């Protein structure tokens, strides 16, 4: 059963609307320059429940959480703890009311030990540190909630899942009654997610409240007692009932329309070869990163390169883009050799490149959207912004980029919008019309709405006759988009299949190196 | 060979090491909070001449030391405002401080050029201990500030690694966002340690003038010790105890050319020997300015990076 809005939830630990909220926020509004991040938001958590904040990237989830823990101050609105109004003027004030946040980007000092991190900033810490005693105290708290951590381990040596556990132990050590977990599963592998959910249950069982932030529908349905959906800073719905919420309904509330991730493979005739790769090999420090790779990509065709990360994908893309010179073999774009001629030559032959590292390699974070566009447009000595501004405005509209104009800094964009800017720049062509598009993990880390848009944009580009090389670790993405699939394993192509007839098991086995079949 | 001169030289190296340790300790505390202050040389020079003027006009060496230290804190305060509050480029601000400090010191020092001060800080005497050959003068023939300096370095190590404020200081230099999320004030911590560091550098500069009863010779008074101190911090991997060892080594190399000259040992050219400490300094400062290698050396992760909460 899922009931929308205003109706009272019946969580497993409570029997009605009479339970007082452990924490409640009323009419919260928060504005950043040019962005209304939270608009009149109401939110509350009861003791012992998991209340999820669901929303796409940029919906305002982190901002709301930051105000609930005292990191940011709301422009207007009130926050109450156990019914009594409180002002959370700093994270310290939040902690003193028993509210702690585990940030999306962990706040841990890598060089410190687990125990040092846990006690950092805690108020009852004595002037001189007694390590043995601190280690014992930290271990004791960790054990109480079934969160095994080694207090004397250095945080820099720990896995992401372990670090997250340290963060939770830290919050509990500081006496948190309400824990805000900002996208905790984004960095975890499935087994770790299971473990985290066990920890969440252990905490709620002792009466602690969890605010769980996510944009992944499946896990939200699994873990939440109640769900509040945010879109563009506004609450679009409340849904309740553990395990019974309707994912389609949640998706609609989150994105604002029905969504469909399965892009149809467009049927179209493929033209002549745009990218030709012949016997390409690359040796780095004596290791064969790419060996004897040959394939073509035709006009209007999308070729997918599947494989587990680190099997040569990045090197292949960089070689095609002219950033790396191969040890042997050749690359030609549109019939002209581009090997060893560098990135500018490759672009002049019609290459567009969307690297995996959007804000490092793709865009210059500290520059505006406009200036990022200019990078591939204008090679004159004197920069002519005025000539590109109309195009920038047009692309912002066409690609539905959420930004306050062409002057918006790239680093202030959400992941999905940064990716859209990058795609907009690359797909629209620079001084040469784009013939070949090389894209790496184009939807990694994006929310459903943005994934849908990006996939549609790629599909449109294919229909428009551009040749596309899609390099992705997301097998589902490749299976649903690519006309032809090549599997890269240890730098070699070990499997090739047509998109329509591809079998998940065969491709998966090839990615794991279990395939005997070698190309041709 | 006259063994006496070697003993004297060792004693002198320890003495020279005092200024080095104080200056480097000041830089170390500043850098541990994440602020890079390249202006050490400027602070040293200015505090040297002001301590001289204060001691000369008041007749009190101790007043000179106090004034010199305070001036060090004031100059470091300029850097703190620029680097922490206004988030200016720390390298530019530090270099500006060198130029400003050198100019100011030369201006203030004009009337005192070549002039020596009457009194000086007297070495302590431990009676028979001081008379022990070789070891005596080196270990037991130093002045109170030198002993204080060694105690300060040892205490600094304890403070950094064994106390709560030390933990918070190290965390601020490594990961200010984490410190901020704990509700501690990053800018206040950084400003406090930049000021404290400046005072230590100032004390070092004052001591150089007053204990050695040196005369004011413009920039040659400090002779680049401020830069060597910065290199020393890199050598010591930002650890105070290693700083003591490094300072004595540098002190020894700085003294060596003079001793060899006195001994008439000429098979190594003097100019070459004089160059060595500065060459080593140059190399380690290059290492410091390369992000990858400075991290491997143990530099605070956020060294030189301003902290802004809202920026992403
Ligand atoms: N510190 C900030 N400065 C300016 N804009 C910000 C800042 N933090 C968030 N925003 C903007 O506010 C909106 C909401 O962001 P955020 O709360 O991080 O969303 P979510 O966590 O749901 O992905 C976004 O448009 C984002 O760009
Ligand atoms: Mg977020």
mmCIF file of N, CA and C in Angstrom, chain A residues 36-137:
data_model
loop_
_atom_site.group_PDB
_atom_site.id
_atom_site.type_symbol
_atom_site.label_atom_id
_atom_site.label_comp_id
_atom_site.label_asym_id
_atom_site.label_seq_id
_atom_site.Cartn_x
_atom_site.Cartn_y
_atom_site.Cartn_z
ATOM 1 N N UNK A 36 17.291 28.304 -5.979
ATOM 2 C CA UNK A 36 16.450 28.123 -4.811
ATOM 3 C C UNK A 36 16.596 26.648 -4.424
ATOM 4 N N UNK A 37 17.502 26.362 -3.498
ATOM 5 C CA UNK A 37 17.855 24.959 -3.226
ATOM 6 C C UNK A 37 16.769 24.258 -2.414
ATOM 7 N N UNK A 38 16.133 24.975 -1.501
ATOM 8 C CA UNK A 38 15.012 24.430 -0.730
ATOM 9 C C UNK A 38 13.911 25.469 -0.707
ATOM 10 N N UNK A 39 12.691 25.048 -1.062
ATOM 11 C CA UNK A 39 11.594 25.990 -1.157
ATOM 12 C C UNK A 39 10.461 25.511 -0.255
ATOM 13 N N UNK A 40 10.334 26.132 0.909
ATOM 14 C CA UNK A 40 9.220 25.820 1.800
ATOM 15 C C UNK A 40 9.096 24.334 2.129
ATOM 16 N N UNK A 41 10.187 23.739 2.530
ATOM 17 C CA UNK A 41 10.214 22.297 2.748
ATOM 18 C C UNK A 41 9.768 21.954 4.167
ATOM 19 N N UNK A 42 8.898 20.958 4.288
ATOM 20 C CA UNK A 42 8.530 20.394 5.588
ATOM 21 C C UNK A 42 9.101 18.991 5.663
ATOM 22 N N UNK A 43 9.643 18.660 6.806
ATOM 23 C CA UNK A 43 10.239 17.330 6.944
ATOM 24 C C UNK A 43 10.285 16.983 8.423
ATOM 25 N N UNK A 44 10.023 15.715 8.760
ATOM 26 C CA UNK A 44 10.177 15.351 10.161
ATOM 27 C C UNK A 44 10.564 13.874 10.303
ATOM 28 N N UNK A 45 11.217 13.561 11.391
ATOM 29 C CA UNK A 45 11.644 12.191 11.669
ATOM 30 C C UNK A 45 11.161 11.803 13.046
ATOM 31 N N UNK A 46 10.651 10.565 13.183
ATOM 32 C CA UNK A 46 10.238 10.082 14.494
ATOM 33 C C UNK A 46 11.326 9.198 15.070
ATOM 34 N N UNK A 47 11.292 9.007 16.370
ATOM 35 C CA UNK A 47 12.294 8.135 16.987
ATOM 36 C C UNK A 47 12.179 6.727 16.388
ATOM 37 N N UNK A 48 13.290 6.117 16.089
ATOM 38 C CA UNK A 48 13.308 4.728 15.662
ATOM 39 C C UNK A 48 12.857 4.472 14.239
ATOM 40 N N UNK A 49 12.745 5.512 13.422
ATOM 41 C CA UNK A 49 12.316 5.249 12.046
ATOM 42 C C UNK A 49 13.403 5.627 11.039
ATOM 43 N N UNK A 50 13.259 5.053 9.845
ATOM 44 C CA UNK A 50 14.104 5.450 8.731
ATOM 45 C C UNK A 50 13.243 6.290 7.802
ATOM 46 N N UNK A 51 13.571 7.559 7.715
ATOM 47 C CA UNK A 51 12.802 8.444 6.839
ATOM 48 C C UNK A 51 13.717 8.866 5.691
ATOM 49 N N UNK A 52 13.329 8.507 4.489
ATOM 50 C CA UNK A 52 14.194 8.749 3.333
ATOM 51 C C UNK A 52 13.851 10.048 2.626
ATOM 52 N N UNK A 53 14.915 10.735 2.224
ATOM 53 C CA UNK A 53 14.782 11.887 1.337
ATOM 54 C C UNK A 53 15.170 11.406 -0.038
ATOM 55 N N UNK A 54 14.211 11.398 -0.953
ATOM 56 C CA UNK A 54 14.478 10.903 -2.295
ATOM 57 C C UNK A 54 14.424 12.066 -3.270
ATOM 58 N N UNK A 55 15.357 12.084 -4.203
ATOM 59 C CA UNK A 55 15.321 13.148 -5.198
ATOM 60 C C UNK A 55 16.509 13.033 -6.123
ATOM 61 N N UNK A 56 16.365 13.627 -7.305
ATOM 62 C CA UNK A 56 17.460 13.591 -8.262
ATOM 63 C C UNK A 56 18.616 14.442 -7.764
ATOM 64 N N UNK A 57 19.766 14.300 -8.426
ATOM 65 C CA UNK A 57 20.883 15.179 -8.098
ATOM 66 C C UNK A 57 20.445 16.614 -8.296
ATOM 67 N N UNK A 58 20.767 17.456 -7.313
ATOM 68 C CA UNK A 58 20.397 18.856 -7.432
ATOM 69 C C UNK A 58 19.009 19.166 -6.907
ATOM 70 N N UNK A 59 18.308 18.143 -6.394
ATOM 71 C CA UNK A 59 16.950 18.377 -5.886
ATOM 72 C C UNK A 59 16.964 19.162 -4.582
ATOM 73 N N UNK A 60 18.105 19.166 -3.881
ATOM 74 C CA UNK A 60 18.203 19.917 -2.633
ATOM 75 C C UNK A 60 18.277 19.038 -1.397
ATOM 76 N N UNK A 61 18.537 17.750 -1.575
ATOM 77 C CA UNK A 61 18.598 16.828 -0.436
ATOM 78 C C UNK A 61 19.751 17.164 0.510
ATOM 79 N N UNK A 62 20.955 17.288 -0.053
ATOM 80 C CA UNK A 62 22.123 17.573 0.785
ATOM 81 C C UNK A 62 21.967 18.909 1.491
ATOM 82 N N UNK A 63 21.398 19.867 0.790
ATOM 83 C CA UNK A 63 21.215 21.187 1.380
ATOM 84 C C UNK A 63 20.287 21.110 2.590
ATOM 85 N N UNK A 64 19.196 20.379 2.455
ATOM 86 C CA UNK A 64 18.273 20.230 3.577
ATOM 87 C C UNK A 64 18.974 19.536 4.748
ATOM 88 N N UNK A 65 19.692 18.465 4.429
ATOM 89 C CA UNK A 65 20.397 17.734 5.484
ATOM 90 C C UNK A 65 21.420 18.633 6.166
ATOM 91 N N UNK A 66 22.111 19.452 5.375
ATOM 92 C CA UNK A 66 23.128 20.334 5.951
ATOM 93 C C UNK A 66 22.494 21.328 6.926
ATOM 94 N N UNK A 67 21.258 21.727 6.663
ATOM 95 C CA UNK A 67 20.587 22.643 7.588
ATOM 96 C C UNK A 67 20.100 21.899 8.829
ATOM 97 N N UNK A 68 19.717 20.637 8.635
ATOM 98 C CA UNK A 68 19.240 19.861 9.783
ATOM 99 C C UNK A 68 20.377 19.532 10.753
ATOM 100 N N UNK A 69 21.638 19.546 10.258
ATOM 101 C CA UNK A 69 22.748 19.218 11.157
ATOM 102 C C UNK A 69 23.510 20.467 11.585
ATOM 103 N N UNK A 70 23.108 21.629 11.101
ATOM 104 C CA UNK A 70 23.731 22.866 11.566
ATOM 105 C C UNK A 70 24.854 23.388 10.691
ATOM 106 N N UNK A 71 25.135 22.703 9.571
ATOM 107 C CA UNK A 71 26.230 23.156 8.711
ATOM 108 C C UNK A 71 25.841 24.418 7.949
ATOM 109 N N UNK A 72 24.604 24.446 7.441
ATOM 110 C CA UNK A 72 24.070 25.653 6.810
ATOM 111 C C UNK A 72 22.922 26.178 7.668
ATOM 112 N N UNK A 73 22.634 27.474 7.530
ATOM 113 C CA UNK A 73 21.476 28.038 8.204
ATOM 114 C C UNK A 73 20.387 28.322 7.178
ATOM 115 N N UNK A 74 19.143 27.965 7.515
ATOM 116 C CA UNK A 74 18.059 28.258 6.572
ATOM 117 C C UNK A 74 17.837 29.765 6.462
ATOM 118 N N UNK A 75 17.377 30.221 5.281
ATOM 119 C CA UNK A 75 17.028 31.635 5.127
ATOM 120 C C UNK A 75 15.755 31.927 5.899
ATOM 121 N N UNK A 76 14.832 30.965 5.877
ATOM 122 C CA UNK A 76 13.649 31.105 6.712
ATOM 123 C C UNK A 76 13.130 29.714 7.042
ATOM 124 N N UNK A 77 12.244 29.644 8.035
ATOM 125 C CA UNK A 77 11.729 28.357 8.471
ATOM 126 C C UNK A 77 12.250 28.009 9.856
ATOM 127 N N UNK A 78 11.632 27.001 10.452
ATOM 128 C CA UNK A 78 12.025 26.645 11.816
ATOM 129 C C UNK A 78 12.342 25.164 11.930
ATOM 130 N N UNK A 79 13.207 24.872 12.901
ATOM 131 C CA UNK A 79 13.569 23.489 13.176
ATOM 132 C C UNK A 79 13.252 23.218 14.643
ATOM 133 N N UNK A 80 12.653 22.073 14.912
ATOM 134 C CA UNK A 80 12.346 21.741 16.302
ATOM 135 C C UNK A 80 12.881 20.353 16.633
ATOM 136 N N UNK A 81 13.374 20.222 17.858
ATOM 137 C CA UNK A 81 13.877 18.938 18.332
ATOM 138 C C UNK A 81 12.954 18.498 19.459
ATOM 139 N N UNK A 82 12.351 17.304 19.320
ATOM 140 C CA UNK A 82 11.377 16.820 20.297
ATOM 141 C C UNK A 82 10.308 17.868 20.596
ATOM 142 N N UNK A 83 9.906 18.580 19.576
ATOM 143 C CA UNK A 83 8.849 19.558 19.735
ATOM 144 C C UNK A 83 9.298 20.946 20.147
ATOM 145 N N UNK A 84 10.537 21.084 20.629
ATOM 146 C CA UNK A 84 11.008 22.392 21.087
ATOM 147 C C UNK A 84 11.852 23.046 20.001
ATOM 148 N N UNK A 85 11.561 24.304 19.686
ATOM 149 C CA UNK A 85 12.320 24.987 18.629
ATOM 150 C C UNK A 85 13.808 25.089 18.985
ATOM 151 N N UNK A 86 14.669 24.858 18.002
ATOM 152 C CA UNK A 86 16.111 24.983 18.227
ATOM 153 C C UNK A 86 16.723 25.787 17.088
ATOM 154 N N UNK A 87 17.838 26.448 17.400
ATOM 155 C CA UNK A 87 18.604 27.111 16.353
ATOM 156 C C UNK A 87 19.918 26.365 16.231
ATOM 157 N N UNK A 88 20.162 25.786 15.076
ATOM 158 C CA UNK A 88 21.392 25.027 14.873
ATOM 159 C C UNK A 88 22.379 25.924 14.142
ATOM 160 N N UNK A 89 23.172 26.653 14.938
ATOM 161 C CA UNK A 89 24.021 27.674 14.343
ATOM 162 C C UNK A 89 25.332 27.111 13.818
ATOM 163 N N UNK A 90 25.655 25.877 14.175
ATOM 164 C CA UNK A 90 26.898 25.267 13.713
ATOM 165 C C UNK A 90 26.772 23.761 13.853
ATOM 166 N N UNK A 91 27.659 23.006 13.205
ATOM 167 C CA UNK A 91 27.608 21.546 13.365
ATOM 168 C C UNK A 91 27.743 21.150 14.836
ATOM 169 N N UNK A 92 28.467 21.974 15.590
ATOM 170 C CA UNK A 92 28.633 21.679 17.003
ATOM 171 C C UNK A 92 27.307 21.776 17.748
ATOM 172 N N UNK A 93 26.523 22.812 17.374
ATOM 173 C CA UNK A 93 25.194 22.950 17.978
ATOM 174 C C UNK A 93 24.330 21.759 17.609
ATOM 175 N N UNK A 94 24.435 21.320 16.337
ATOM 176 C CA UNK A 94 23.695 20.151 15.903
ATOM 177 C C UNK A 94 24.053 18.943 16.747
ATOM 178 N N UNK A 95 25.351 18.738 16.937
ATOM 179 C CA UNK A 95 25.814 17.596 17.730
ATOM 180 C C UNK A 95 25.297 17.672 19.156
ATOM 181 N N UNK A 96 25.267 18.862 19.700
ATOM 182 C CA UNK A 96 24.836 18.974 21.085
ATOM 183 C C UNK A 96 23.349 18.652 21.222
ATOM 184 N N UNK A 97 22.610 18.705 20.101
ATOM 185 C CA UNK A 97 21.216 18.257 20.115
ATOM 186 C C UNK A 97 21.090 16.819 19.626
ATOM 187 N N UNK A 98 22.234 16.143 19.499
ATOM 188 C CA UNK A 98 22.205 14.736 19.109
ATOM 189 C C UNK A 98 21.976 14.510 17.630
ATOM 190 N N UNK A 99 22.320 15.510 16.804
ATOM 191 C CA UNK A 99 22.134 15.343 15.356
ATOM 192 C C UNK A 99 23.502 15.287 14.677
ATOM 193 N N UNK A 100 23.746 14.248 13.912
ATOM 194 C CA UNK A 100 25.031 14.130 13.219
ATOM 195 C C UNK A 100 24.801 13.719 11.785
ATOM 196 N N UNK A 101 25.726 14.129 10.922
ATOM 197 C CA UNK A 101 25.569 13.834 9.502
ATOM 198 C C UNK A 101 26.777 13.071 8.984
ATOM 199 N N UNK A 102 26.515 12.047 8.186
ATOM 200 C CA UNK A 102 27.595 11.372 7.459
ATOM 201 C C UNK A 102 27.539 11.907 6.040
ATOM 202 N N UNK A 103 28.559 12.691 5.674
ATOM 203 C CA UNK A 103 28.519 13.413 4.411
ATOM 204 C C UNK A 103 28.769 12.510 3.227
ATOM 205 N N UNK A 104 28.269 12.983 2.079
ATOM 206 C CA UNK A 104 28.465 12.275 0.833
ATOM 207 C C UNK A 104 29.961 12.075 0.580
ATOM 208 N N UNK A 105 30.738 13.138 0.797
ATOM 209 C CA UNK A 105 32.183 13.008 0.744
ATOM 210 C C UNK A 105 32.627 12.919 2.189
ATOM 211 N N UNK A 106 33.244 11.795 2.522
ATOM 212 C CA UNK A 106 33.554 11.549 3.928
ATOM 213 C C UNK A 106 34.380 12.668 4.525
ATOM 214 N N UNK A 107 34.104 12.945 5.771
ATOM 215 C CA UNK A 107 34.899 13.939 6.482
ATOM 216 C C UNK A 107 35.805 13.195 7.450
ATOM 217 N N UNK A 108 36.881 12.645 6.907
ATOM 218 C CA UNK A 108 37.835 11.903 7.724
ATOM 219 C C UNK A 108 39.239 12.362 7.348
ATOM 220 N N UNK A 109 40.121 12.432 8.345
ATOM 221 C CA UNK A 109 41.505 12.771 8.079
ATOM 222 C C UNK A 109 42.234 11.468 7.762
ATOM 223 N N UNK A 110 42.688 11.337 6.520
ATOM 224 C CA UNK A 110 43.222 10.048 6.083
ATOM 225 C C UNK A 110 44.450 9.602 6.852
ATOM 226 N N UNK A 111 45.239 10.566 7.304
ATOM 227 C CA UNK A 111 46.481 10.182 7.972
ATOM 228 C C UNK A 111 46.250 9.779 9.427
ATOM 229 N N UNK A 112 45.080 10.075 9.952
ATOM 230 C CA UNK A 112 44.806 9.775 11.351
ATOM 231 C C UNK A 112 44.330 8.332 11.492
ATOM 232 N N UNK A 113 44.445 7.832 12.715
ATOM 233 C CA UNK A 113 43.889 6.512 12.973
ATOM 234 C C UNK A 113 42.378 6.638 13.107
ATOM 235 N N UNK A 114 41.735 5.480 13.112
ATOM 236 C CA UNK A 114 40.288 5.454 13.282
ATOM 237 C C UNK A 114 39.900 6.169 14.576
ATOM 238 N N UNK A 115 40.586 5.810 15.670
ATOM 239 C CA UNK A 115 40.231 6.409 16.960
ATOM 240 C C UNK A 115 40.439 7.920 16.946
ATOM 241 N N UNK A 116 41.545 8.377 16.379
ATOM 242 C CA UNK A 116 41.801 9.822 16.329
ATOM 243 C C UNK A 116 40.688 10.539 15.569
ATOM 244 N N UNK A 117 40.254 9.934 14.467
ATOM 245 C CA UNK A 117 39.166 10.521 13.702
ATOM 246 C C UNK A 117 37.866 10.560 14.489
ATOM 247 N N UNK A 118 37.616 9.482 15.192
ATOM 248 C CA UNK A 118 36.355 9.404 15.929
ATOM 249 C C UNK A 118 36.295 10.466 17.029
ATOM 250 N N UNK A 119 37.406 10.678 17.716
ATOM 251 C CA UNK A 119 37.360 11.599 18.863
ATOM 252 C C UNK A 119 37.620 13.050 18.467
ATOM 253 N N UNK A 120 38.072 13.277 17.220
ATOM 254 C CA UNK A 120 38.395 14.647 16.806
ATOM 255 C C UNK A 120 37.195 15.571 17.021
ATOM 256 N N UNK A 121 37.451 16.641 17.737
ATOM 257 C CA UNK A 121 36.408 17.640 17.943
ATOM 258 C C UNK A 121 35.419 17.302 19.045
ATOM 259 N N UNK A 122 35.554 16.123 19.653
ATOM 260 C CA UNK A 122 34.573 15.787 20.680
ATOM 261 C C UNK A 122 34.870 16.579 21.956
ATOM 262 N N UNK A 123 33.826 16.954 22.644
ATOM 263 C CA UNK A 123 33.963 17.958 23.712
ATOM 264 C C UNK A 123 34.596 17.407 24.979
ATOM 265 N N UNK A 124 34.364 16.120 25.247
ATOM 266 C CA UNK A 124 34.843 15.590 26.522
ATOM 267 C C UNK A 124 36.273 15.057 26.432
ATOM 268 N N UNK A 125 36.953 15.389 25.338
ATOM 269 C CA UNK A 125 38.314 14.897 25.161
ATOM 270 C C UNK A 125 39.261 15.615 26.115
ATOM 271 N N UNK A 126 40.073 14.844 26.846
ATOM 272 C CA UNK A 126 40.994 15.475 27.792
ATOM 273 C C UNK A 126 42.144 16.134 27.033
ATOM 274 N N UNK A 127 42.882 17.001 27.731
ATOM 275 C CA UNK A 127 43.947 17.749 27.062
ATOM 276 C C UNK A 127 45.021 16.820 26.508
ATOM 277 N N UNK A 128 45.495 15.900 27.341
ATOM 278 C CA UNK A 128 46.464 14.944 26.825
ATOM 279 C C UNK A 128 45.729 13.704 26.343
ATOM 280 N N UNK A 129 46.187 13.200 25.195
ATOM 281 C CA UNK A 129 45.524 12.049 24.594
ATOM 282 C C UNK A 129 46.078 10.762 25.191
ATOM 283 N N UNK A 130 45.185 9.932 25.689
ATOM 284 C CA UNK A 130 45.626 8.622 26.157
ATOM 285 C C UNK A 130 45.136 7.607 25.152
ATOM 286 N N UNK A 131 46.071 7.215 24.271
ATOM 287 C CA UNK A 131 45.675 6.427 23.113
ATOM 288 C C UNK A 131 44.987 5.108 23.451
ATOM 289 N N UNK A 132 45.598 4.364 24.365
ATOM 290 C CA UNK A 132 45.047 3.042 24.687
ATOM 291 C C UNK A 132 43.599 3.188 25.158
ATOM 292 N N UNK A 133 43.396 4.180 26.019
ATOM 293 C CA UNK A 133 42.064 4.380 26.575
ATOM 294 C C UNK A 133 41.066 4.780 25.478
ATOM 295 N N UNK A 134 41.524 5.694 24.574
ATOM 296 C CA UNK A 134 40.651 6.127 23.480
ATOM 297 C C UNK A 134 40.281 4.953 22.584
ATOM 298 N N UNK A 135 41.304 4.135 22.259
ATOM 299 C CA UNK A 135 41.043 2.972 21.410
ATOM 300 C C UNK A 135 39.971 2.077 22.025
ATOM 301 N N UNK A 136 40.077 1.859 23.332
ATOM 302 C CA UNK A 136 39.101 1.004 24.005
ATOM 303 C C UNK A 136 37.705 1.598 23.920
ATOM 304 N N UNK A 137 37.630 2.911 24.163
ATOM 305 C CA UNK A 137 36.308 3.545 24.163
ATOM 306 C C UNK A 137 35.666 3.483 22.794
#
